[in-house]
Amino acid sequence: MSGPLLKVEDLRVTYRAGRRAVEAVRGVSFAVARGRCLGVVGESGSGKSSLARAILGLEEDVSGRVEFDGQAVLALDRAGRLAFRRRAQMVFQDPLGSLNPRRKAGAALAEVLRVHGLAATRAEAAAQAADWLETVGLDAAYADRFPHEFSGGQRQRVNLARALCVGAEFLVADEPVSALDVSVQAQILNLLKALQEKRGITWMLIGHDLAVMRHMADEVIVMKAGEVVERGPAEGVLACPAHPYTRELLAAAPNVGRALDRRAAGAAV
Ligand SMILES: Nc1ncnc2c1ncn2[C@@H]1O[C@H](COP(=O)(O)OP(=O)(O)O)[C@@H](O)[C@H]1O
Ligand SMILES: [Mg+2]
């Protein structure tokens, strides 16, 4: 099917506490084409996570329109929402916080597969779980490990496997490498890029490092105080940002982008 996979129009997210209301997202519109990566950048508090959660139906007070594969997401009934949540998954910053500490990686994946009716037997679920671990670059034998027995980067891989195993076509990665060592960040980002290329995954990458975005994203939107202040092809926005706020973000970019630069240079030789 042609047309963007995700289309967001005039999205607004409000948080209310008593008589106070904070409008965290103020009329954001964009589209993400199939198989592409949209980067969402902006300083802390600019509304990136609120935007992400609203798109996935995890926020209460939302207005505007979210269209996924031609369907209006905000108006879906329970069954429709369940189907949507299988196709659209979130990957969070803290992989330890989103994994059950008492469940081995293989069992966690197998459970998800069984719950969604994707494996008929335990043995089938275990075999699929092992395949997914290999898909994200882990040894199948790691199925027997508990979350605390993995490194941070490995845990994020398990998280990715869990998101993908239900058949996700769209991933929202909210600062997926911010909690990881710099040396590991590039590995996880490259895995995401490979999944985009090999499996046609469409995704939204949320982060504050514009140098990383240049490598990962096709298009970027720059958020400030709940609004999009700049948008365009990642290369263009980064080569010559039009907005002074984007220039500030660019100047503050840490060194992961440079690590990726070195990798890219190495690969080209
Ligand atoms: N659950 C919440 N209740 C009240 N205010 C919130 C909540 N979550 C976020 N906010 C506020 O909304 C704004 C945007 O936050 P957030 O979407 O988390 O930004 P970012 O992800 O860019 O750091 C901030 O002012 C934040 O304080
Ligand atoms: Mg956030």
mmCIF file of C-alpha atoms and ligand atoms in Angstrom:
data_model
loop_
_atom_site.group_PDB
_atom_site.id
_atom_site.type_symbol
_atom_site.label_atom_id
_atom_site.label_comp_id
_atom_site.label_asym_id
_atom_site.label_seq_id
_atom_site.Cartn_x
_atom_site.Cartn_y
_atom_site.Cartn_z
ATOM 1 C CA MET A 1 0.000 0.000 0.000
ATOM 2 C CA SER A 2 1.245 3.480 -0.766
ATOM 3 C CA GLY A 3 1.008 6.530 1.474
ATOM 4 C CA PRO A 4 2.730 7.070 4.792
ATOM 5 C CA LEU A 5 2.504 4.360 7.455
ATOM 6 C CA LEU A 6 1.968 6.962 10.145
ATOM 7 C CA LYS A 7 0.299 10.329 9.805
ATOM 8 C CA VAL A 8 -0.102 12.699 12.733
ATOM 9 C CA GLU A 9 -2.184 15.855 12.466
ATOM 10 C CA ASP A 10 -2.462 18.697 14.943
ATOM 11 C CA LEU A 11 -1.728 16.419 17.889
ATOM 12 C CA ARG A 12 -2.127 17.921 21.327
ATOM 13 C CA VAL A 13 -1.390 16.339 24.694
ATOM 14 C CA THR A 14 -2.466 17.963 27.933
ATOM 15 C CA TYR A 15 -1.640 17.019 31.520
ATOM 16 C CA ARG A 16 -4.044 18.260 34.147
ATOM 17 C CA ALA A 17 -3.595 18.466 37.876
ATOM 18 C CA GLY A 18 -6.568 20.154 39.541
ATOM 19 C CA ARG A 19 -7.073 23.481 37.806
ATOM 20 C CA ARG A 20 -3.604 23.504 36.303
ATOM 21 C CA ALA A 21 -3.088 22.265 32.798
ATOM 22 C CA VAL A 22 0.203 21.747 30.972
ATOM 23 C CA GLU A 23 0.017 21.435 27.229
ATOM 24 C CA ALA A 24 3.013 19.176 26.567
ATOM 25 C CA VAL A 25 2.378 18.784 22.821
ATOM 26 C CA ARG A 26 0.890 21.751 20.996
ATOM 27 C CA GLY A 27 -0.375 20.959 17.556
ATOM 28 C CA VAL A 28 2.248 18.671 16.038
ATOM 29 C CA SER A 29 1.846 17.299 12.501
ATOM 30 C CA PHE A 30 4.098 14.976 10.506
ATOM 31 C CA ALA A 31 4.117 11.777 8.493
ATOM 32 C CA VAL A 32 6.475 8.800 8.394
ATOM 33 C CA ALA A 33 6.813 6.872 5.138
ATOM 34 C CA ARG A 34 7.046 3.079 5.230
ATOM 35 C CA GLY A 35 10.508 1.743 5.957
ATOM 36 C CA ARG A 36 11.842 5.140 6.997
ATOM 37 C CA CYS A 37 13.179 6.523 10.256
ATOM 38 C CA LEU A 38 11.843 9.788 11.635
ATOM 39 C CA GLY A 39 14.101 11.445 14.179
ATOM 40 C CA VAL A 40 12.516 13.501 16.934
ATOM 41 C CA VAL A 41 14.947 15.802 18.681
ATOM 42 C CA GLY A 42 14.598 18.487 21.291
ATOM 43 C CA GLU A 43 15.771 19.408 24.749
ATOM 44 C CA SER A 44 14.465 17.632 27.849
ATOM 45 C CA GLY A 45 10.842 18.585 28.522
ATOM 46 C CA SER A 46 10.108 19.582 24.919
ATOM 47 C CA GLY A 47 7.333 16.977 24.660
ATOM 48 C CA LYS A 48 9.053 14.124 22.793
ATOM 49 C CA SER A 49 7.940 11.315 25.108
ATOM 50 C CA SER A 50 4.437 12.730 25.417
ATOM 51 C CA LEU A 51 4.191 12.770 21.631
ATOM 52 C CA ALA A 52 5.406 9.161 21.440
ATOM 53 C CA ARG A 53 3.031 7.911 24.120
ATOM 54 C CA ALA A 54 0.079 9.724 22.576
ATOM 55 C CA ILE A 55 0.730 8.101 19.204
ATOM 56 C CA LEU A 56 0.731 4.647 20.813
ATOM 57 C CA GLY A 57 -2.474 5.380 22.699
ATOM 58 C CA LEU A 58 -0.826 5.609 26.111
ATOM 59 C CA GLU A 59 -2.001 9.137 26.957
ATOM 60 C CA GLU A 60 -5.453 10.134 28.142
ATOM 61 C CA ASP A 61 -5.921 13.730 27.183
ATOM 62 C CA VAL A 62 -5.135 13.801 23.481
ATOM 63 C CA SER A 63 -6.682 15.653 20.567
ATOM 64 C CA GLY A 64 -5.914 15.726 16.876
ATOM 65 C CA ARG A 65 -5.544 12.822 14.525
ATOM 66 C CA VAL A 66 -3.229 9.799 14.420
ATOM 67 C CA GLU A 67 -3.542 7.646 11.332
ATOM 68 C CA PHE A 68 -1.718 4.309 11.123
ATOM 69 C CA ASP A 69 -1.883 2.445 7.827
ATOM 70 C CA GLY A 70 -4.934 4.519 6.936
ATOM 71 C CA GLN A 71 -6.772 3.842 10.204
ATOM 72 C CA ALA A 72 -7.685 6.503 12.766
ATOM 73 C CA VAL A 73 -5.934 5.192 15.872
ATOM 74 C CA LEU A 74 -7.473 7.423 18.529
ATOM 75 C CA ALA A 75 -10.969 6.214 17.600
ATOM 76 C CA LEU A 76 -10.212 2.464 17.663
ATOM 77 C CA ASP A 77 -12.273 0.110 19.817
ATOM 78 C CA ARG A 78 -10.635 -2.379 22.194
ATOM 79 C CA ALA A 79 -10.000 -5.066 19.609
ATOM 80 C CA GLY A 80 -8.694 -2.554 17.101
ATOM 81 C CA ARG A 81 -6.390 -1.028 19.682
ATOM 82 C CA LEU A 82 -4.996 -4.458 20.572
ATOM 83 C CA ALA A 83 -4.222 -5.181 16.935
ATOM 84 C CA PHE A 84 -2.607 -1.751 16.584
ATOM 85 C CA ARG A 85 -0.456 -2.282 19.672
ATOM 86 C CA ARG A 86 0.914 -5.447 18.122
ATOM 87 C CA ARG A 87 1.944 -3.587 14.975
ATOM 88 C CA ALA A 88 3.285 -0.538 16.797
ATOM 89 C CA GLN A 89 5.644 -1.042 19.708
ATOM 90 C CA MET A 90 7.662 1.121 22.049
ATOM 91 C CA VAL A 91 11.274 0.599 23.076
ATOM 92 C CA PHE A 92 12.152 2.471 26.232
ATOM 93 C CA GLN A 93 15.306 4.063 27.542
ATOM 94 C CA ASP A 94 15.705 1.791 30.550
ATOM 95 C CA PRO A 95 15.714 -1.850 29.458
ATOM 96 C CA LEU A 96 15.985 -3.175 33.015
ATOM 97 C CA GLY A 97 12.863 -1.343 34.128
ATOM 98 C CA SER A 98 10.793 -2.853 31.341
ATOM 99 C CA LEU A 99 11.816 -6.491 31.853
ATOM 100 C CA ASN A 100 10.497 -8.781 34.587
ATOM 101 C CA PRO A 101 13.546 -9.466 36.814
ATOM 102 C CA ARG A 102 12.340 -12.977 37.668
ATOM 103 C CA ARG A 103 11.762 -14.146 34.125
ATOM 104 C CA LYS A 104 14.474 -15.587 31.895
ATOM 105 C CA ALA A 105 14.792 -13.926 28.491
ATOM 106 C CA GLY A 106 13.587 -16.974 26.570
ATOM 107 C CA ALA A 107 10.581 -17.453 28.840
ATOM 108 C CA ALA A 108 9.677 -13.760 28.579
ATOM 109 C CA LEU A 109 9.658 -13.902 24.773
ATOM 110 C CA ALA A 110 7.828 -17.244 24.737
ATOM 111 C CA GLU A 111 5.134 -15.819 26.988
ATOM 112 C CA VAL A 112 4.548 -12.855 24.676
ATOM 113 C CA LEU A 113 4.357 -15.203 21.687
ATOM 114 C CA ARG A 114 1.843 -17.443 23.442
ATOM 115 C CA VAL A 115 -0.302 -14.535 24.689
ATOM 116 C CA HIS A 116 -0.587 -13.242 21.143
ATOM 117 C CA GLY A 117 -1.377 -16.692 19.790
ATOM 118 C CA LEU A 118 1.763 -16.764 17.660
ATOM 119 C CA ALA A 119 3.005 -20.147 18.899
ATOM 120 C CA ALA A 120 0.776 -23.188 19.371
ATOM 121 C CA THR A 121 2.983 -25.137 21.761
ATOM 122 C CA ARG A 122 5.593 -24.393 24.402
ATOM 123 C CA ALA A 123 8.261 -25.985 22.270
ATOM 124 C CA GLU A 124 7.303 -23.843 19.299
ATOM 125 C CA ALA A 125 7.349 -20.707 21.460
ATOM 126 C CA ALA A 126 10.798 -21.604 22.813
ATOM 127 C CA ALA A 127 12.147 -22.235 19.311
ATOM 128 C CA GLN A 128 10.768 -18.914 18.048
ATOM 129 C CA ALA A 129 12.144 -17.115 21.104
ATOM 130 C CA ALA A 130 15.606 -18.511 20.336
ATOM 131 C CA ASP A 131 15.297 -17.327 16.719
ATOM 132 C CA TRP A 132 14.379 -13.822 17.875
ATOM 133 C CA LEU A 133 17.362 -13.680 20.203
ATOM 134 C CA GLU A 134 19.588 -14.491 17.231
ATOM 135 C CA THR A 135 17.811 -11.885 15.107
ATOM 136 C CA VAL A 136 18.887 -9.203 17.577
ATOM 137 C CA GLY A 137 22.456 -10.507 17.702
ATOM 138 C CA LEU A 138 22.328 -12.629 20.856
ATOM 139 C CA ASP A 139 23.301 -16.273 21.226
ATOM 140 C CA ALA A 140 20.223 -18.541 21.474
ATOM 141 C CA ALA A 141 21.711 -19.958 24.689
ATOM 142 C CA TYR A 142 21.045 -16.570 26.323
ATOM 143 C CA ALA A 143 17.397 -17.643 26.553
ATOM 144 C CA ASP A 144 18.353 -19.122 29.928
ATOM 145 C CA ARG A 145 19.577 -15.862 31.393
ATOM 146 C CA PHE A 146 17.757 -13.505 33.732
ATOM 147 C CA PRO A 147 17.701 -9.757 32.956
ATOM 148 C CA HIS A 148 20.374 -8.977 35.580
ATOM 149 C CA GLU A 149 22.742 -11.440 33.893
ATOM 150 C CA PHE A 150 22.822 -9.327 30.736
ATOM 151 C CA SER A 151 24.775 -6.157 30.068
ATOM 152 C CA GLY A 152 22.747 -3.016 29.387
ATOM 153 C CA GLY A 153 23.216 -3.355 25.651
ATOM 154 C CA GLN A 154 22.175 -7.024 25.699
ATOM 155 C CA ARG A 155 19.082 -6.138 27.707
ATOM 156 C CA GLN A 156 18.128 -3.557 25.120
ATOM 157 C CA ARG A 157 18.493 -6.301 22.488
ATOM 158 C CA VAL A 158 16.133 -8.544 24.466
ATOM 159 C CA ASN A 159 13.702 -5.631 24.634
ATOM 160 C CA LEU A 160 13.916 -5.196 20.891
ATOM 161 C CA ALA A 161 13.300 -8.912 20.357
ATOM 162 C CA ARG A 162 10.212 -8.657 22.535
ATOM 163 C CA ALA A 163 8.890 -5.717 20.532
ATOM 164 C CA LEU A 164 9.581 -7.403 17.193
ATOM 165 C CA CYS A 165 8.379 -10.917 18.011
ATOM 166 C CA VAL A 166 4.718 -9.916 17.974
ATOM 167 C CA GLY A 167 5.123 -8.721 14.403
ATOM 168 C CA ALA A 168 5.781 -5.031 14.979
ATOM 169 C CA GLU A 169 6.170 -3.003 11.792
ATOM 170 C CA PHE A 170 6.575 0.293 13.592
ATOM 171 C CA LEU A 171 8.880 0.993 16.524
ATOM 172 C CA VAL A 172 9.038 4.062 18.678
ATOM 173 C CA ALA A 173 12.433 4.119 20.344
ATOM 174 C CA ASP A 174 12.434 6.701 23.136
ATOM 175 C CA GLU A 175 16.074 7.514 23.876
ATOM 176 C CA PRO A 176 16.916 3.810 23.474
ATOM 177 C CA VAL A 177 20.640 4.231 24.095
ATOM 178 C CA SER A 178 20.775 7.087 26.621
ATOM 179 C CA ALA A 179 21.303 4.705 29.540
ATOM 180 C CA LEU A 180 24.071 2.736 27.799
ATOM 181 C CA ASP A 181 27.848 3.117 27.704
ATOM 182 C CA VAL A 182 28.983 5.198 24.767
ATOM 183 C CA SER A 183 30.836 2.213 23.273
ATOM 184 C CA VAL A 184 27.622 0.166 23.255
ATOM 185 C CA GLN A 185 25.349 2.928 21.953
ATOM 186 C CA ALA A 186 26.599 2.677 18.376
ATOM 187 C CA GLN A 187 26.079 -1.109 18.372
ATOM 188 C CA ILE A 188 22.433 -0.814 19.366
ATOM 189 C CA LEU A 189 21.817 2.028 16.921
ATOM 190 C CA ASN A 190 23.406 0.019 14.134
ATOM 191 C CA LEU A 191 21.188 -2.937 15.018
ATOM 192 C CA LEU A 192 18.122 -0.708 14.726
ATOM 193 C CA LYS A 193 19.355 0.548 11.382
ATOM 194 C CA ALA A 194 19.907 -3.017 10.172
ATOM 195 C CA LEU A 195 16.398 -4.012 11.258
ATOM 196 C CA GLN A 196 15.040 -1.057 9.305
ATOM 197 C CA GLU A 197 16.916 -2.143 6.200
ATOM 198 C CA LYS A 198 16.493 -5.933 6.408
ATOM 199 C CA ARG A 199 12.975 -6.129 7.790
ATOM 200 C CA GLY A 200 11.497 -2.906 6.478
ATOM 201 C CA ILE A 201 10.776 -1.659 9.993
ATOM 202 C CA THR A 202 9.461 1.902 10.120
ATOM 203 C CA TRP A 203 10.506 3.792 13.195
ATOM 204 C CA MET A 204 10.626 6.946 15.207
ATOM 205 C CA LEU A 205 13.866 7.589 17.044
ATOM 206 C CA ILE A 206 13.663 10.015 19.912
ATOM 207 C CA GLY A 207 16.888 11.552 21.098
ATOM 208 C CA HIS A 208 18.726 14.770 21.747
ATOM 209 C CA ASP A 209 21.936 14.002 19.877
ATOM 210 C CA LEU A 210 21.738 15.500 16.410
ATOM 211 C CA ALA A 211 24.975 13.854 15.312
ATOM 212 C CA VAL A 212 23.390 10.461 15.954
ATOM 213 C CA MET A 213 20.293 11.549 14.086
ATOM 214 C CA ARG A 214 22.278 12.341 10.986
ATOM 215 C CA HIS A 215 23.277 8.673 10.794
ATOM 216 C CA MET A 216 19.995 7.135 11.768
ATOM 217 C CA ALA A 217 17.130 9.299 10.600
ATOM 218 C CA ASP A 218 15.838 10.001 7.129
ATOM 219 C CA GLU A 219 13.778 12.986 8.246
ATOM 220 C CA VAL A 220 13.868 14.886 11.509
ATOM 221 C CA ILE A 221 11.520 17.096 13.440
ATOM 222 C CA VAL A 222 12.917 19.450 16.052
ATOM 223 C CA MET A 223 10.696 20.047 19.072
ATOM 224 C CA LYS A 224 10.725 22.960 21.459
ATOM 225 C CA ALA A 225 8.116 23.522 24.160
ATOM 226 C CA GLY A 226 5.652 21.141 22.545
ATOM 227 C CA GLU A 227 5.934 22.515 19.043
ATOM 228 C CA VAL A 228 7.878 21.587 15.930
ATOM 229 C CA VAL A 229 10.266 24.461 15.198
ATOM 230 C CA GLU A 230 12.150 22.859 12.322
ATOM 231 C CA ARG A 231 11.793 19.835 10.058
ATOM 232 C CA GLY A 232 13.322 18.311 6.989
ATOM 233 C CA PRO A 233 15.725 15.690 5.697
ATOM 234 C CA ALA A 234 18.159 14.782 8.473
ATOM 235 C CA GLU A 235 21.189 15.682 6.361
ATOM 236 C CA GLY A 236 19.831 19.086 5.416
ATOM 237 C CA VAL A 237 18.656 20.098 8.862
ATOM 238 C CA LEU A 238 22.015 19.064 10.296
ATOM 239 C CA ALA A 239 24.206 20.578 7.636
ATOM 240 C CA CYS A 240 22.520 23.960 7.896
ATOM 241 C CA PRO A 241 19.975 24.268 10.665
ATOM 242 C CA ALA A 242 17.617 27.162 10.041
ATOM 243 C CA HIS A 243 16.559 27.628 13.634
ATOM 244 C CA PRO A 244 18.938 28.954 16.327
ATOM 245 C CA TYR A 245 17.521 26.366 18.747
ATOM 246 C CA THR A 246 18.591 23.559 16.411
ATOM 247 C CA ARG A 247 22.054 25.109 16.185
ATOM 248 C CA GLU A 248 22.278 25.069 19.973
ATOM 249 C CA LEU A 249 21.304 21.393 20.071
ATOM 250 C CA LEU A 250 23.889 20.659 17.418
ATOM 251 C CA ALA A 251 26.630 22.392 19.373
ATOM 252 C CA ALA A 252 25.718 20.346 22.454
ATOM 253 C CA ALA A 253 25.803 16.967 20.658
ATOM 254 C CA PRO A 254 27.999 14.468 22.533
ATOM 255 C CA ASN A 255 30.465 12.104 20.952
ATOM 256 C CA VAL A 256 28.403 9.060 19.976
ATOM 257 C CA GLY A 257 27.882 10.593 16.570
ATOM 258 C CA ARG A 258 31.627 10.730 16.144
ATOM 259 C CA ALA A 259 31.925 7.045 17.107
ATOM 260 C CA LEU A 260 29.378 6.258 14.415
ATOM 261 C CA ASP A 261 31.327 8.478 12.011
ATOM 262 C CA ARG A 262 34.445 6.413 12.618
ATOM 263 C CA ARG A 263 32.504 3.218 12.038
ATOM 264 C CA ALA A 264 31.054 4.513 8.799
ATOM 265 C CA ALA A 265 34.511 5.612 7.658
ATOM 266 C CA GLY A 266 35.941 2.203 8.574
ATOM 267 C CA ALA A 267 33.207 0.415 6.654
ATOM 268 C CA ALA A 268 33.861 2.478 3.540
ATOM 269 C CA VAL A 269 37.540 1.522 3.336
HETATM 270 N N1 LIG B 1 2.636 12.586 33.545
HETATM 271 C C1 LIG B 1 2.843 13.905 33.492
HETATM 272 N N2 LIG B 1 2.145 14.755 34.253
HETATM 273 C C2 LIG B 1 2.338 16.085 34.187
HETATM 274 N N3 LIG B 1 3.222 16.685 33.372
HETATM 275 C C3 LIG B 1 3.951 15.897 32.578
HETATM 276 C C4 LIG B 1 3.811 14.461 32.586
HETATM 277 N N4 LIG B 1 4.681 13.947 31.683
HETATM 278 C C5 LIG B 1 5.321 14.985 31.138
HETATM 279 N N5 LIG B 1 4.892 16.165 31.663
HETATM 280 C C6 LIG B 1 5.346 17.506 31.284
HETATM 281 O O1 LIG B 1 5.157 17.640 29.879
HETATM 282 C C7 LIG B 1 6.252 18.318 29.292
HETATM 283 C C8 LIG B 1 6.883 17.431 28.233
HETATM 284 O O2 LIG B 1 7.462 16.281 28.855
HETATM 285 P P1 LIG B 1 8.055 15.056 28.030
HETATM 286 O O3 LIG B 1 7.074 14.683 26.997
HETATM 287 O O4 LIG B 1 8.450 14.032 29.009
HETATM 288 O O5 LIG B 1 9.332 15.730 27.355
HETATM 289 P P2 LIG B 1 10.662 15.056 26.788
HETATM 290 O O6 LIG B 1 10.386 13.619 26.532
HETATM 291 O O7 LIG B 1 10.972 15.846 25.561
HETATM 292 O O8 LIG B 1 11.715 15.263 27.825
HETATM 293 C C9 LIG B 1 7.196 18.685 30.411
HETATM 294 O O9 LIG B 1 6.887 19.996 30.830
HETATM 295 C C10 LIG B 1 6.836 17.707 31.503
HETATM 296 O O10 LIG B 1 7.080 18.249 32.764
HETATM 297 MG MG MG B 2 11.392 11.901 27.250
#
